[in-house]
Amino acid sequence: MAHSIVPAPVSFTRNEGEPFTLDSTSSIVVGTDAEVARTGEMLAVLLRASTGYAIPVRADSVTTGAIILRANPAASGEEYQLRVTRDSVRIAGTPSGIFRGVQTLRQLLPPAIESHMKLNGTWTVPAVTIEDRPRFAWRGSMLDVARHFFTVDEVKQFIDLLALYKLNVLHLHLADDQGWRIEIKSRPRLAEMGGVTQVGGGPGGFYTQAEYADIVRYAQERFISIVPEIDMPGHTNAALIAHPELSCSRIAPAPYTGTEVGWSAFCPNKEETYALIDDVIRELAALTPGRYIHVGGDEVEVLTHEEYIRFIERVQDIVVRHGKEMVGWEEVGKARLRPTTLAQQWKSDSALLALKSGAKLIMSPSPRAYLDMKYTDATELGLKWAALIEVADVYNWDPATYQAGVTERDIVGVEGPIWSETLRNITAVQYLAMPRLPALAEVGWTPQSAREWESFRVRVAAHAPRWNYLGVNYHRSPQIPW
Ligand code: IFG
């Protein structure tokens, strides 16, 4: 096995010569780029914990015994080059590319490098040259914090996993029938009254705007974009508890702690509806440095076709007016979309309608990418309406040929949603995410021609010791030679 890197790099060459050995004299050298310097500091923190070495981060240029991170102005996207010799480790690329290259470096070091406690070890990095860049620009997961609420710390633990596998989008499903999870200062009742419960009747919760900003910052440091979703016009019971004037009946619904879908909706014929949506999108846009706001649009059974289309087109205008671009589940394809809008493919051909508007797709086919599905019937956690999904099912597909009428140029990338009807804490989320999220990460990153299940299953098996050091829960799939 040439290496155990996941996702597999575009090119990997093992060179002659001695490995690089991290020791008490090692340092990290960064240039003047602030983002690269921050990446260097984050790497130093990780190395110091397990090796016990000082690992100073320096701006000057030492050439031996150093890990040198250098921004390359000629690089683009998330590309990086990693070169290891006995004397030094050099990672060059864009700032985001260098961060991705640091994840590769982590995986070239022994698994014990992930230990939070000092261990005695020989910290070698094999002499290799790697050239790498992602196939798709959008490589993400979604955490449903509405059905069950997850603390800021739990979300950060999930972001750590995304970062390790070079994913760059975390879509947060912030509102649904069972809960409204984000403070909107101009509409305080949304979180105060909409955030009080969750599936099964637990206490629920919500993020203050300061807490949401903390999550955004934590993600940004790892070159991960937060894409907030306010699902509408359906999946809106929690919002209607707080603002019953937005329902056509004007009757305030009771808090909902079940898991049925499709039965709730904002009234599309009231100006109050769009006034509230404008307040919500305005505040969310101001809190979200990323380019996209997700408006949901899925599973609407109580509006007519025309009402739905008119609603989506008005909400799209609101999102754009606040300086963002819209993402929606594939049903939004029924409306006229801007070519800069994205439709998230999940279960049917509505995604093809979106292409007619010139919109592009995020591929999340539920039988392949819905990581809230059970692995097998024996899996206690998760659902199985789409399929039973083992690791090989997440790996063995090509987004560019998966759906008739959808080709590579129609796709911005892939995303693995984790819906939380059955998931009460981050340990349960990790069980469903690992090892399927690394599999999806390779689908999103590695060229199709370089992807091969027999190679992946052996490489990912070598990651289990890393997950043990990181305290990450995972499914011991029989498909993987652990
Ligand atoms: N479909 C619903 C989700 C969630 C999911 C669980 C979408 C876009 C089933 N909508 O997936 O709210 O209930 O697997």
Short mmCIF file of C-alpha atoms and ligand atoms in Angstrom, two decimals:
data_model
loop_
_atom_site.label_atom_id
_atom_site.label_comp_id
_atom_site.label_asym_id
_atom_site.label_seq_id
_atom_site.Cartn_x
_atom_site.Cartn_y
_atom_site.Cartn_z
CA MET A 1 0.00 0.00 0.00
CA ALA A 2 1.63 3.21 -1.16
CA HIS A 3 -0.20 5.30 1.46
CA SER A 4 -3.30 5.46 3.68
CA ILE A 5 -4.33 9.00 2.79
CA VAL A 6 -8.10 9.67 2.61
CA PRO A 7 -9.18 11.27 0.36
CA ALA A 8 -6.60 9.86 -2.05
CA PRO A 9 -4.40 12.63 -3.54
CA VAL A 10 -4.26 13.33 -7.26
CA SER A 11 -0.60 12.31 -7.41
CA PHE A 12 1.63 10.57 -4.88
CA THR A 13 5.29 9.73 -5.30
CA ARG A 14 7.43 7.99 -2.72
CA ASN A 15 10.94 9.38 -3.01
CA GLU A 16 14.28 7.76 -2.25
CA GLY A 17 15.90 9.00 0.91
CA GLU A 18 15.35 9.11 4.62
CA PRO A 19 12.07 10.14 6.19
CA PHE A 20 11.65 13.49 7.93
CA THR A 21 11.74 13.11 11.71
CA LEU A 22 9.97 15.55 14.00
CA ASP A 23 12.08 16.20 17.10
CA SER A 24 12.71 18.72 19.87
CA THR A 25 14.43 21.09 17.43
CA SER A 26 11.59 21.09 14.88
CA SER A 27 9.76 24.28 14.06
CA ILE A 28 7.02 25.48 11.73
CA VAL A 29 7.93 28.27 9.34
CA VAL A 30 5.17 30.45 7.93
CA GLY A 31 5.35 33.51 5.71
CA THR A 32 3.48 36.75 6.05
CA ASP A 33 0.04 35.44 5.06
CA ALA A 34 -2.16 35.67 8.18
CA GLU A 35 -4.32 32.65 7.23
CA VAL A 36 -1.24 30.51 6.64
CA ALA A 37 0.22 31.67 9.95
CA ARG A 38 -3.02 30.64 11.70
CA THR A 39 -2.88 27.22 10.02
CA GLY A 40 0.72 26.91 11.23
CA GLU A 41 -0.33 27.72 14.78
CA MET A 42 -3.19 25.17 14.64
CA LEU A 43 -0.75 22.51 13.38
CA ALA A 44 1.71 23.41 16.15
CA VAL A 45 -0.98 22.96 18.81
CA LEU A 46 -1.76 19.51 17.44
CA LEU A 47 1.92 18.43 17.28
CA ARG A 48 2.80 19.84 20.71
CA ALA A 49 0.04 17.87 22.46
CA SER A 50 1.24 14.43 21.33
CA THR A 51 5.02 14.96 20.96
CA GLY A 52 5.58 17.30 23.89
CA TYR A 53 8.00 19.29 21.70
CA ALA A 54 7.96 23.12 21.73
CA ILE A 55 7.36 23.34 17.95
CA PRO A 56 7.77 27.13 17.68
CA VAL A 57 6.00 28.88 14.80
CA ARG A 58 8.43 31.28 13.12
CA ALA A 59 8.26 33.81 10.33
CA ASP A 60 11.97 33.67 9.50
CA SER A 61 13.40 31.07 7.16
CA VAL A 62 15.15 28.09 8.62
CA THR A 63 15.56 25.31 6.13
CA THR A 64 16.35 22.17 8.11
CA GLY A 65 14.15 20.48 10.70
CA ALA A 66 11.26 22.64 9.66
CA ILE A 67 7.74 22.27 8.40
CA ILE A 68 7.50 25.13 5.92
CA LEU A 69 4.07 26.45 4.90
CA ARG A 70 4.29 28.86 2.00
CA ALA A 71 1.48 30.62 0.12
CA ASN A 72 1.99 30.28 -3.62
CA PRO A 73 0.37 33.24 -5.42
CA ALA A 74 0.27 31.21 -8.66
CA ALA A 75 -1.89 28.52 -7.01
CA SER A 76 -5.68 28.54 -7.29
CA GLY A 77 -8.67 26.83 -5.70
CA GLU A 78 -7.65 24.45 -2.90
CA GLU A 79 -4.55 23.06 -4.57
CA TYR A 80 -1.35 22.30 -2.68
CA GLN A 81 1.99 20.60 -3.14
CA LEU A 82 3.58 18.64 -0.30
CA ARG A 83 7.24 17.64 -0.46
CA VAL A 84 9.01 15.70 2.28
CA THR A 85 12.77 15.16 2.54
CA ARG A 86 14.97 14.21 5.47
CA ASP A 87 15.54 17.93 6.11
CA SER A 88 12.11 19.47 5.76
CA VAL A 89 8.43 19.21 5.03
CA ARG A 90 7.24 21.85 2.55
CA ILE A 91 3.58 22.59 1.86
CA ALA A 92 2.87 25.25 -0.76
CA GLY A 93 -0.41 26.35 -2.31
CA THR A 94 -3.34 28.65 -1.66
CA PRO A 95 -4.10 29.32 2.02
CA SER A 96 -7.01 26.83 1.88
CA GLY A 97 -4.85 24.39 -0.09
CA ILE A 98 -2.15 24.59 2.58
CA PHE A 99 -4.76 23.78 5.23
CA ARG A 100 -5.85 20.76 3.18
CA GLY A 101 -2.17 19.77 2.80
CA VAL A 102 -1.75 19.93 6.57
CA GLN A 103 -4.51 17.31 6.86
CA THR A 104 -2.49 15.11 4.50
CA LEU A 105 0.59 15.68 6.67
CA ARG A 106 -1.41 14.59 9.74
CA GLN A 107 -2.22 11.35 7.92
CA LEU A 108 1.43 10.80 6.93
CA LEU A 109 2.47 10.99 10.60
CA PRO A 110 1.85 8.00 12.90
CA PRO A 111 -1.74 7.77 14.26
CA ALA A 112 -0.45 8.64 17.76
CA ILE A 113 0.13 12.19 16.51
CA GLU A 114 -3.60 12.66 17.16
CA SER A 115 -3.16 11.92 20.88
CA HIS A 116 -4.19 14.73 23.22
CA MET A 117 -1.63 13.45 25.71
CA LYS A 118 2.17 13.40 25.35
CA LEU A 119 3.48 10.07 24.11
CA ASN A 120 7.00 8.82 23.50
CA GLY A 121 7.33 8.01 19.86
CA THR A 122 9.32 8.34 16.67
CA TRP A 123 7.50 10.94 14.69
CA THR A 124 8.51 10.21 11.11
CA VAL A 125 7.03 11.41 7.82
CA PRO A 126 7.95 9.33 4.74
CA ALA A 127 9.84 11.06 1.94
CA VAL A 128 7.07 11.74 -0.55
CA THR A 129 5.93 14.28 -3.12
CA ILE A 130 2.22 14.97 -3.43
CA GLU A 131 0.39 17.20 -5.88
CA ASP A 132 -3.26 17.57 -4.96
CA ARG A 133 -6.48 19.46 -5.68
CA PRO A 134 -10.18 18.63 -5.36
CA ARG A 135 -12.47 17.36 -8.16
CA PHE A 136 -15.51 19.27 -6.85
CA ALA A 137 -15.68 22.70 -5.22
CA TRP A 138 -18.57 21.80 -2.86
CA ARG A 139 -17.76 18.88 -0.53
CA GLY A 140 -20.00 18.90 2.49
CA SER A 141 -22.19 17.43 5.11
CA MET A 142 -25.38 18.67 6.75
CA LEU A 143 -26.17 18.46 10.45
CA ASP A 144 -29.88 18.62 11.34
CA VAL A 145 -29.86 20.61 14.60
CA ALA A 146 -33.65 21.06 14.45
CA ARG A 147 -35.01 17.56 15.09
CA HIS A 148 -32.51 17.22 17.93
CA PHE A 149 -30.48 20.20 19.15
CA PHE A 150 -26.67 19.93 19.31
CA THR A 151 -24.49 22.19 21.46
CA VAL A 152 -21.88 24.52 20.00
CA ASP A 153 -19.19 22.16 21.27
CA GLU A 154 -20.82 19.19 19.54
CA VAL A 155 -21.01 21.13 16.27
CA LYS A 156 -17.31 21.97 16.63
CA GLN A 157 -16.50 18.27 17.12
CA PHE A 158 -18.37 17.59 13.86
CA ILE A 159 -16.45 20.37 12.11
CA ASP A 160 -13.18 18.73 13.25
CA LEU A 161 -14.17 15.58 11.31
CA LEU A 162 -15.04 17.58 8.19
CA ALA A 163 -11.66 19.32 8.39
CA LEU A 164 -9.69 16.07 8.72
CA TYR A 165 -11.22 14.76 5.47
CA LYS A 166 -10.87 18.00 3.44
CA LEU A 167 -14.61 18.74 3.37
CA ASN A 168 -15.37 22.44 3.00
CA VAL A 169 -19.11 22.95 3.63
CA LEU A 170 -21.20 22.47 6.76
CA HIS A 171 -24.91 22.96 5.97
CA LEU A 172 -26.78 23.57 9.25
CA HIS A 173 -30.50 22.66 9.14
CA LEU A 174 -31.52 25.39 11.63
CA ALA A 175 -35.33 25.27 11.50
CA ASP A 176 -38.01 22.62 11.09
CA ASP A 177 -41.35 21.56 12.58
CA GLN A 178 -39.74 20.45 15.83
CA GLY A 179 -37.49 23.43 16.49
CA TRP A 180 -36.24 26.92 15.51
CA ARG A 181 -32.55 27.03 16.43
CA ILE A 182 -31.19 30.51 15.67
CA GLU A 183 -31.82 33.81 17.48
CA ILE A 184 -33.35 36.48 15.22
CA LYS A 185 -33.13 39.75 17.14
CA SER A 186 -35.96 41.48 15.28
CA ARG A 187 -38.21 38.44 15.86
CA PRO A 188 -37.24 37.19 19.36
CA ARG A 189 -40.23 34.85 19.68
CA LEU A 190 -38.91 32.62 16.90
CA ALA A 191 -36.14 31.16 19.07
CA GLU A 192 -37.75 31.83 22.47
CA MET A 193 -40.98 29.98 21.56
CA GLY A 194 -39.80 27.90 18.60
CA GLY A 195 -36.68 26.57 20.26
CA VAL A 196 -38.18 25.02 23.38
CA THR A 197 -38.49 21.40 22.32
CA GLN A 198 -37.29 18.68 19.93
CA VAL A 199 -38.21 15.21 18.66
CA GLY A 200 -39.25 13.12 21.63
CA GLY A 201 -40.02 16.20 23.73
CA GLY A 202 -36.58 17.04 25.07
CA PRO A 203 -35.56 20.60 26.01
CA GLY A 204 -34.39 21.62 22.52
CA GLY A 205 -32.43 24.87 22.51
CA PHE A 206 -31.14 27.47 20.11
CA TYR A 207 -27.94 29.31 19.17
CA THR A 208 -27.65 32.94 20.18
CA GLN A 209 -26.20 35.05 17.41
CA ALA A 210 -22.90 35.13 19.34
CA GLU A 211 -22.86 31.32 19.48
CA TYR A 212 -23.66 31.06 15.76
CA ALA A 213 -20.82 33.53 15.06
CA ASP A 214 -18.51 31.31 17.15
CA ILE A 215 -19.44 28.28 15.02
CA VAL A 216 -18.89 30.31 11.83
CA ARG A 217 -15.47 31.45 13.03
CA TYR A 218 -14.45 27.92 14.06
CA ALA A 219 -15.46 26.63 10.63
CA GLN A 220 -13.77 29.52 8.80
CA GLU A 221 -10.44 28.79 10.54
CA ARG A 222 -10.69 25.38 8.91
CA PHE A 223 -11.68 26.80 5.53
CA ILE A 224 -15.18 25.41 5.93
CA SER A 225 -18.20 27.49 4.87
CA ILE A 226 -21.31 27.43 7.03
CA VAL A 227 -24.48 27.25 4.90
CA PRO A 228 -27.46 28.04 7.15
CA GLU A 229 -30.84 26.58 6.20
CA ILE A 230 -34.22 27.98 7.18
CA ASP A 231 -36.57 25.38 5.70
CA MET A 232 -39.67 26.93 4.11
CA PRO A 233 -42.50 27.14 3.11
CA GLY A 234 -42.91 23.65 4.61
CA HIS A 235 -41.35 22.28 7.81
CA THR A 236 -42.40 25.47 9.62
CA ASN A 237 -44.43 24.39 12.66
CA ALA A 238 -41.90 25.78 15.17
CA ALA A 239 -41.96 29.22 13.50
CA LEU A 240 -45.77 29.20 13.40
CA ILE A 241 -45.94 28.58 17.17
CA ALA A 242 -44.18 31.94 17.55
CA HIS A 243 -45.96 33.68 14.66
CA PRO A 244 -49.39 32.12 14.05
CA GLU A 245 -50.29 35.15 11.93
CA LEU A 246 -48.16 33.54 9.22
CA SER A 247 -50.42 30.50 8.97
CA CYS A 248 -53.47 30.74 6.72
CA SER A 249 -55.66 29.60 9.65
CA ARG A 250 -54.05 32.15 12.02
CA ILE A 251 -54.30 29.45 14.71
CA ALA A 252 -51.13 28.88 16.76
CA PRO A 253 -50.11 25.22 16.43
CA ALA A 254 -48.90 23.20 19.40
CA PRO A 255 -45.22 22.31 19.68
CA TYR A 256 -44.55 19.17 17.59
CA THR A 257 -42.26 16.41 18.81
CA GLY A 258 -43.06 13.70 16.25
CA THR A 259 -41.34 12.96 12.94
CA GLU A 260 -44.06 13.20 10.25
CA VAL A 261 -43.31 15.63 7.40
CA GLY A 262 -45.11 17.70 4.76
CA TRP A 263 -48.10 18.92 6.79
CA SER A 264 -47.02 22.44 7.82
CA ALA A 265 -46.54 25.61 5.73
CA PHE A 266 -46.23 29.38 5.83
CA CYS A 267 -49.24 31.05 4.23
CA PRO A 268 -47.91 32.17 0.82
CA ASN A 269 -50.60 34.84 0.28
CA LYS A 270 -49.79 37.14 3.24
CA GLU A 271 -47.38 40.06 3.18
CA GLU A 272 -46.56 39.35 6.87
CA THR A 273 -45.00 36.07 5.71
CA TYR A 274 -42.49 37.82 3.45
CA ALA A 275 -41.86 40.58 6.02
CA LEU A 276 -40.79 37.97 8.58
CA ILE A 277 -38.72 36.06 6.01
CA ASP A 278 -37.01 39.32 5.08
CA ASP A 279 -36.11 39.94 8.75
CA VAL A 280 -34.78 36.40 9.10
CA ILE A 281 -32.73 36.40 5.89
CA ARG A 282 -31.36 39.90 6.58
CA GLU A 283 -30.02 38.91 10.00
CA LEU A 284 -28.77 35.51 8.83
CA ALA A 285 -26.98 37.07 5.85
CA ALA A 286 -25.23 39.53 8.17
CA LEU A 287 -24.03 36.62 10.34
CA THR A 288 -22.91 34.39 7.44
CA PRO A 289 -19.73 35.29 5.52
CA GLY A 290 -20.37 32.43 3.07
CA ARG A 291 -22.02 33.06 -0.26
CA TYR A 292 -25.11 30.89 0.26
CA ILE A 293 -28.30 30.75 2.30
CA HIS A 294 -30.38 27.56 2.05
CA VAL A 295 -34.16 28.10 2.07
CA GLY A 296 -35.22 24.45 2.14
CA GLY A 297 -38.31 24.10 -0.07
CA ASP A 298 -38.72 20.35 0.49
CA GLU A 299 -41.84 18.27 1.14
CA VAL A 300 -44.59 20.86 0.75
CA GLU A 301 -47.94 19.08 0.57
CA VAL A 302 -50.35 21.85 1.53
CA LEU A 303 -49.67 24.54 -1.08
CA THR A 304 -50.76 24.51 -4.72
CA HIS A 305 -48.10 24.27 -7.44
CA GLU A 306 -48.56 27.95 -8.29
CA GLU A 307 -48.44 29.06 -4.62
CA TYR A 308 -45.21 27.11 -4.14
CA ILE A 309 -43.52 28.55 -7.25
CA ARG A 310 -44.55 32.13 -6.36
CA PHE A 311 -43.26 31.63 -2.81
CA ILE A 312 -39.86 30.26 -3.92
CA GLU A 313 -39.38 33.03 -6.47
CA ARG A 314 -40.16 35.74 -3.88
CA VAL A 315 -37.82 34.17 -1.31
CA GLN A 316 -35.08 33.92 -3.96
CA ASP A 317 -35.46 37.70 -4.51
CA ILE A 318 -35.18 38.30 -0.75
CA VAL A 319 -31.99 36.21 -0.49
CA VAL A 320 -30.40 38.04 -3.42
CA ARG A 321 -31.46 41.43 -2.08
CA HIS A 322 -29.47 40.63 1.06
CA GLY A 323 -26.36 39.87 -0.98
CA LYS A 324 -26.44 36.09 -0.93
CA GLU A 325 -27.22 33.31 -3.39
CA MET A 326 -29.99 30.77 -2.75
CA VAL A 327 -29.72 27.03 -2.23
CA GLY A 328 -32.85 24.89 -2.08
CA TRP A 329 -33.76 21.22 -2.05
CA GLU A 330 -34.37 20.01 -5.59
CA GLU A 331 -38.11 20.82 -5.54
CA VAL A 332 -37.21 24.50 -5.95
CA GLY A 333 -36.41 23.53 -9.56
CA LYS A 334 -40.14 23.89 -10.28
CA ALA A 335 -39.69 27.68 -9.91
CA ARG A 336 -37.71 30.00 -12.16
CA LEU A 337 -34.23 30.01 -10.63
CA ARG A 338 -31.30 32.35 -11.12
CA PRO A 339 -28.33 30.63 -12.79
CA THR A 340 -26.38 31.32 -9.58
CA THR A 341 -28.93 29.44 -7.44
CA LEU A 342 -28.07 25.87 -6.41
CA ALA A 343 -30.54 22.97 -6.18
CA GLN A 344 -29.73 20.08 -3.86
CA GLN A 345 -30.58 16.79 -5.54
CA TRP A 346 -31.90 14.23 -3.04
CA LYS A 347 -34.53 11.91 -4.41
CA SER A 348 -36.14 12.60 -7.78
CA ASP A 349 -36.01 14.27 -11.18
CA SER A 350 -37.00 17.73 -9.93
CA ALA A 351 -33.26 18.41 -10.04
CA LEU A 352 -33.45 18.26 -13.84
CA LEU A 353 -35.97 21.13 -13.76
CA ALA A 354 -33.40 23.24 -11.92
CA LEU A 355 -30.91 22.68 -14.76
CA LYS A 356 -33.43 24.22 -17.17
CA SER A 357 -33.04 27.51 -15.26
CA GLY A 358 -29.27 27.24 -15.61
CA ALA A 359 -28.89 26.44 -11.91
CA LYS A 360 -26.28 23.91 -10.81
CA LEU A 361 -26.69 20.92 -8.52
CA ILE A 362 -25.34 19.67 -5.22
CA MET A 363 -25.62 15.88 -5.43
CA SER A 364 -27.06 14.27 -2.27
CA PRO A 365 -28.81 11.18 -3.65
CA SER A 366 -30.59 9.68 -0.65
CA PRO A 367 -29.68 6.02 -1.50
CA ARG A 368 -25.98 6.97 -1.53
CA ALA A 369 -25.36 10.14 0.48
CA TYR A 370 -28.03 10.23 3.20
CA LEU A 371 -25.78 9.36 6.13
CA ASP A 372 -28.77 9.22 8.50
CA MET A 373 -29.72 5.91 6.87
CA LYS A 374 -29.00 2.70 8.78
CA TYR A 375 -25.93 0.68 7.71
CA THR A 376 -27.93 -2.53 7.90
CA ASP A 377 -31.18 -3.66 9.49
CA ALA A 378 -29.12 -4.45 12.57
CA THR A 379 -28.15 -0.78 12.98
CA GLU A 380 -30.18 0.69 15.85
CA LEU A 381 -29.67 4.36 14.94
CA GLY A 382 -30.92 5.99 11.76
CA LEU A 383 -33.78 5.55 9.29
CA LYS A 384 -34.12 3.30 6.27
CA TRP A 385 -36.80 4.85 3.99
CA ALA A 386 -34.24 5.54 1.23
CA ALA A 387 -32.00 2.49 1.58
CA LEU A 388 -29.74 0.56 3.90
CA ILE A 389 -26.37 2.20 3.18
CA GLU A 390 -23.08 0.46 3.97
CA VAL A 391 -19.70 2.09 3.35
CA ALA A 392 -19.30 0.64 -0.15
CA ASP A 393 -22.67 2.13 -1.19
CA VAL A 394 -21.42 5.62 -0.30
CA TYR A 395 -18.19 5.02 -2.23
CA ASN A 396 -19.25 3.18 -5.36
CA TRP A 397 -20.94 5.86 -7.46
CA ASP A 398 -19.94 8.69 -9.76
CA PRO A 399 -21.86 11.96 -9.27
CA ALA A 400 -21.28 12.80 -12.95
CA THR A 401 -23.11 9.71 -14.20
CA TYR A 402 -25.46 8.92 -11.32
CA GLN A 403 -28.57 10.63 -12.74
CA ALA A 404 -29.59 10.63 -16.41
CA GLY A 405 -29.40 14.17 -17.74
CA VAL A 406 -26.89 15.32 -15.13
CA THR A 407 -23.23 15.63 -16.18
CA GLU A 408 -20.06 16.86 -14.47
CA ARG A 409 -20.52 20.46 -15.59
CA ASP A 410 -24.01 20.57 -13.97
CA ILE A 411 -22.59 19.68 -10.54
CA VAL A 412 -20.86 21.91 -7.97
CA GLY A 413 -20.25 18.96 -5.67
CA VAL A 414 -21.59 16.44 -3.16
CA GLU A 415 -23.05 16.61 0.34
CA GLY A 416 -23.95 13.95 2.90
CA PRO A 417 -26.92 15.07 5.04
CA ILE A 418 -27.28 13.71 8.58
CA TRP A 419 -30.89 14.13 9.67
CA SER A 420 -31.29 13.78 13.44
CA GLU A 421 -34.74 12.28 14.06
CA THR A 422 -33.02 9.35 15.79
CA LEU A 423 -29.79 11.06 16.92
CA ARG A 424 -29.65 12.69 20.35
CA ASN A 425 -25.95 13.50 20.66
CA ILE A 426 -22.73 13.84 18.68
CA THR A 427 -21.61 10.29 19.54
CA ALA A 428 -24.64 8.95 17.67
CA VAL A 429 -23.90 11.32 14.76
CA GLN A 430 -20.28 10.09 14.63
CA TYR A 431 -21.45 6.47 14.53
CA LEU A 432 -23.45 7.13 11.35
CA ALA A 433 -20.86 9.51 9.90
CA MET A 434 -17.80 7.29 10.34
CA PRO A 435 -16.56 5.67 8.12
CA ARG A 436 -19.10 6.81 5.51
CA LEU A 437 -18.14 10.52 5.65
CA PRO A 438 -14.50 9.80 4.60
CA ALA A 439 -15.94 7.68 1.78
CA LEU A 440 -18.08 10.60 0.59
CA ALA A 441 -15.12 12.94 1.05
CA GLU A 442 -13.15 10.83 -1.42
CA VAL A 443 -16.08 10.90 -3.88
CA GLY A 444 -15.95 14.69 -3.68
CA TRP A 445 -12.17 15.12 -3.78
CA THR A 446 -10.44 12.36 -5.76
CA PRO A 447 -10.65 12.04 -9.56
CA GLN A 448 -13.07 9.26 -10.52
CA SER A 449 -10.28 7.50 -12.43
CA ALA A 450 -8.14 7.38 -9.28
CA ARG A 451 -10.92 5.99 -7.07
CA GLU A 452 -11.05 2.30 -6.29
CA TRP A 453 -13.04 0.57 -3.51
CA GLU A 454 -10.42 -2.11 -2.82
CA SER A 455 -7.85 0.63 -2.18
CA PHE A 456 -10.20 2.83 -0.14
CA ARG A 457 -11.32 0.08 2.24
CA VAL A 458 -7.71 -0.78 3.13
CA ARG A 459 -6.68 2.86 3.50
CA VAL A 460 -9.63 3.82 5.70
CA ALA A 461 -9.03 0.78 7.93
CA ALA A 462 -5.71 2.40 8.90
CA HIS A 463 -7.64 5.43 10.22
CA ALA A 464 -9.33 3.58 13.09
CA PRO A 465 -6.34 4.13 15.43
CA ARG A 466 -6.58 7.85 14.64
CA TRP A 467 -10.28 7.89 15.53
CA ASN A 468 -9.47 6.05 18.74
CA TYR A 469 -6.95 8.75 19.73
CA LEU A 470 -9.48 11.44 18.72
CA GLY A 471 -12.23 9.75 20.74
CA VAL A 472 -14.44 9.55 17.66
CA ASN A 473 -17.17 6.88 17.58
CA TYR A 474 -17.47 4.81 14.41
CA HIS A 475 -19.20 1.78 12.90
CA ARG A 476 -16.97 -1.26 12.62
CA SER A 477 -18.28 -2.13 9.19
CA PRO A 478 -17.63 -5.76 8.14
CA GLN A 479 -16.71 -4.36 4.71
CA ILE A 480 -13.53 -2.77 6.13
CA PRO A 481 -10.43 -4.85 7.10
CA TRP A 482 -9.91 -3.08 10.45
N1 IFG B 1 -36.67 13.84 4.12
C1 IFG B 1 -36.81 15.18 4.69
C2 IFG B 1 -35.98 15.50 5.91
C3 IFG B 1 -35.76 14.29 6.82
C4 IFG B 1 -35.24 13.13 5.99
C5 IFG B 1 -34.81 11.96 6.87
C6 IFG B 1 -35.29 15.98 2.92
C7 IFG B 1 -34.88 17.09 1.99
C8 IFG B 1 -36.30 12.73 5.01
N2 IFG B 1 -36.44 16.16 3.64
O1 IFG B 1 -34.59 15.00 3.03
O2 IFG B 1 -36.62 16.52 6.68
O3 IFG B 1 -36.92 13.95 7.50
O4 IFG B 1 -34.07 11.01 6.15
#
